[in-house]
CSV table of C-alpha atoms in Angstrom, one decimal:
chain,number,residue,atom,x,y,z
Q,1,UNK,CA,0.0,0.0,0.0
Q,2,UNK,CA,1.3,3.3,-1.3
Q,3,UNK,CA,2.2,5.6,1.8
Q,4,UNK,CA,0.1,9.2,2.0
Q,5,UNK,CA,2.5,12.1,1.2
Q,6,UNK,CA,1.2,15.9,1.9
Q,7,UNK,CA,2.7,16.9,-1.2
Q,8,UNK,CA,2.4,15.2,-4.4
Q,9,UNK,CA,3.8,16.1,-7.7
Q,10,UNK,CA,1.2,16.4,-10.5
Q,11,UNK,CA,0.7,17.1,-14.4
Q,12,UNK,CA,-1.6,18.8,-16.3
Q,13,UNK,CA,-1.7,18.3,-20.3
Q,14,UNK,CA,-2.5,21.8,-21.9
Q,15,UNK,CA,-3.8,21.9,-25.2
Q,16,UNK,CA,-0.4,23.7,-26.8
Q,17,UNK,CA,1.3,20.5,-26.4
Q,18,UNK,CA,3.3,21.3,-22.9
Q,19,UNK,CA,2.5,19.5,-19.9
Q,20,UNK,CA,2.1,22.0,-16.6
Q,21,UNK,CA,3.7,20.7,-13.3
Q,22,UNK,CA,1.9,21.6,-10.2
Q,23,UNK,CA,2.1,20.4,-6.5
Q,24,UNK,CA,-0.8,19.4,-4.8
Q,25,UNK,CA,-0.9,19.7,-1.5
Q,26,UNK,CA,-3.4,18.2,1.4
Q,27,UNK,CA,-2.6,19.4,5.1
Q,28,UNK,CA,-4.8,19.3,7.9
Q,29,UNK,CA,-7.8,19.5,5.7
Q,30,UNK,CA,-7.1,21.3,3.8
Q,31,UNK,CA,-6.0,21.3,0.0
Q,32,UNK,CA,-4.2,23.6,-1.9
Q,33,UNK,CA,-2.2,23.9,-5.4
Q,34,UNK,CA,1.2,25.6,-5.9
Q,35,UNK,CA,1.7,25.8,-9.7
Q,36,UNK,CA,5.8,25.9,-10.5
Q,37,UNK,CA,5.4,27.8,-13.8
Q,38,UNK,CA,7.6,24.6,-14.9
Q,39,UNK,CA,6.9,22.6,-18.5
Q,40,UNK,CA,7.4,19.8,-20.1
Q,41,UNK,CA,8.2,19.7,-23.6
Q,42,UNK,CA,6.9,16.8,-26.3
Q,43,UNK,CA,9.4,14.2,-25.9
Q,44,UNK,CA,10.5,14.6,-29.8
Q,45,UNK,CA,14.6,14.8,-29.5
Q,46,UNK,CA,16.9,13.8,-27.1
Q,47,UNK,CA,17.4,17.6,-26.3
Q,48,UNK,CA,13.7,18.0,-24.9
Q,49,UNK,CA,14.4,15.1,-22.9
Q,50,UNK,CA,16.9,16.2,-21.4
Q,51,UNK,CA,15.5,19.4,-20.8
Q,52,UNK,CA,12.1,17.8,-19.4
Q,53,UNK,CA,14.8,15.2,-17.0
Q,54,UNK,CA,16.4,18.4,-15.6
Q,55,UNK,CA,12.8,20.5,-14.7
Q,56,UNK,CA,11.3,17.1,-13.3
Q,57,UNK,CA,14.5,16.8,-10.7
Q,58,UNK,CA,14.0,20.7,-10.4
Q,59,UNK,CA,10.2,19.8,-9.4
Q,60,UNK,CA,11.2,17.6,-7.7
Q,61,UNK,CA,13.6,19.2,-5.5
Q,62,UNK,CA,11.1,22.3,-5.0
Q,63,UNK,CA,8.4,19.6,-3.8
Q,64,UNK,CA,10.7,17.7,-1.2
Q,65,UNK,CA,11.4,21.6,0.5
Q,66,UNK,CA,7.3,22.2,0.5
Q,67,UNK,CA,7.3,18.5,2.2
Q,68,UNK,CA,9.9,19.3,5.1
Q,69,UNK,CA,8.8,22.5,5.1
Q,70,UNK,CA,5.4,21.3,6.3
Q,71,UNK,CA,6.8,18.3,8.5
Q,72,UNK,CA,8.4,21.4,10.4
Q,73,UNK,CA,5.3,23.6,11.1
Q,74,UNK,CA,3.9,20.5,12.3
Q,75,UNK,CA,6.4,19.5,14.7
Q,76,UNK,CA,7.4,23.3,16.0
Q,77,UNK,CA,3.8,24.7,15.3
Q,78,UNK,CA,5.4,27.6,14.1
Q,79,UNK,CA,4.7,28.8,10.4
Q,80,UNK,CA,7.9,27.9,8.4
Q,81,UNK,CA,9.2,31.1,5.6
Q,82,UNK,CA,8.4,29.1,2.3
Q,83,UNK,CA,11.0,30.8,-0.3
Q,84,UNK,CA,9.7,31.8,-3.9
Q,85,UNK,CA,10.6,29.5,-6.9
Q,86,UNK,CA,13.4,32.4,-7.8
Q,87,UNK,CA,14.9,32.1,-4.7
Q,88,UNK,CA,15.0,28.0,-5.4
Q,89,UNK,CA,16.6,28.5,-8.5
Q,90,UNK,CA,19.0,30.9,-7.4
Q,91,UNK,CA,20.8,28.1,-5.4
C-alpha cells in the first residue's frame, strides 16, 4: 500500500502540447495547489528530454522543500518562511 504524502507532484496536459507541473498539496484538511510555472516539452529529440529530465528533478527538488517545510510547522507549530521559486533556482 502506497504511503500518504502531503505533497504530491502532479501534471496537467495543456492543449499547446506542454504539460504544466503543479504540487498538490493536502494538510490538515485542507488542500491547496502551488503551480511551479515549470513545462514539459513533447518528448521529440533527445534535447527535450533532457530538458524535461532536468525541470522534473527541479520539481522535484522544490516539492521535497514544501514537504519538510510542512513536516516542520507540524512539529514546532510555528509557520515555516516558504522561499519563492526564484529564490530556489537561485541556489
Amino acid at each position: 500500500m502506497k504511503k500518504h504524502t502531503p505533497v504530491t507532484l502532479r501534471r496537467r496536459k495543456l492543449p499547446s502540447g506542454l504539460t504544466s507541473l503543479y504540487l498538490d498539496i493536502y494538510d490538515r484538511g485542507e488542500r491547496s495547489y502551488e503551480y511551479l510555472r515549470l513545462y514539459l516539452q513533447p518528448e521529440t529529440n533527445r534535447e527535450a528530454k533532457a530538458a524535461n529530465r532536468e525541470t522534473l528533478r527541479l520539481a522535484e527538488d522544490i516539492a521535497a522543500r514544501r514537504l519538510a517545510d510542512i513536516l516542520e510547522e507540524r512539529r514546532t507549530g510555528k509557520k515555516v518562511a516558504r522561499m519563492t521559486f526564484a529564490e530556489l533556482y537561485d541556489e
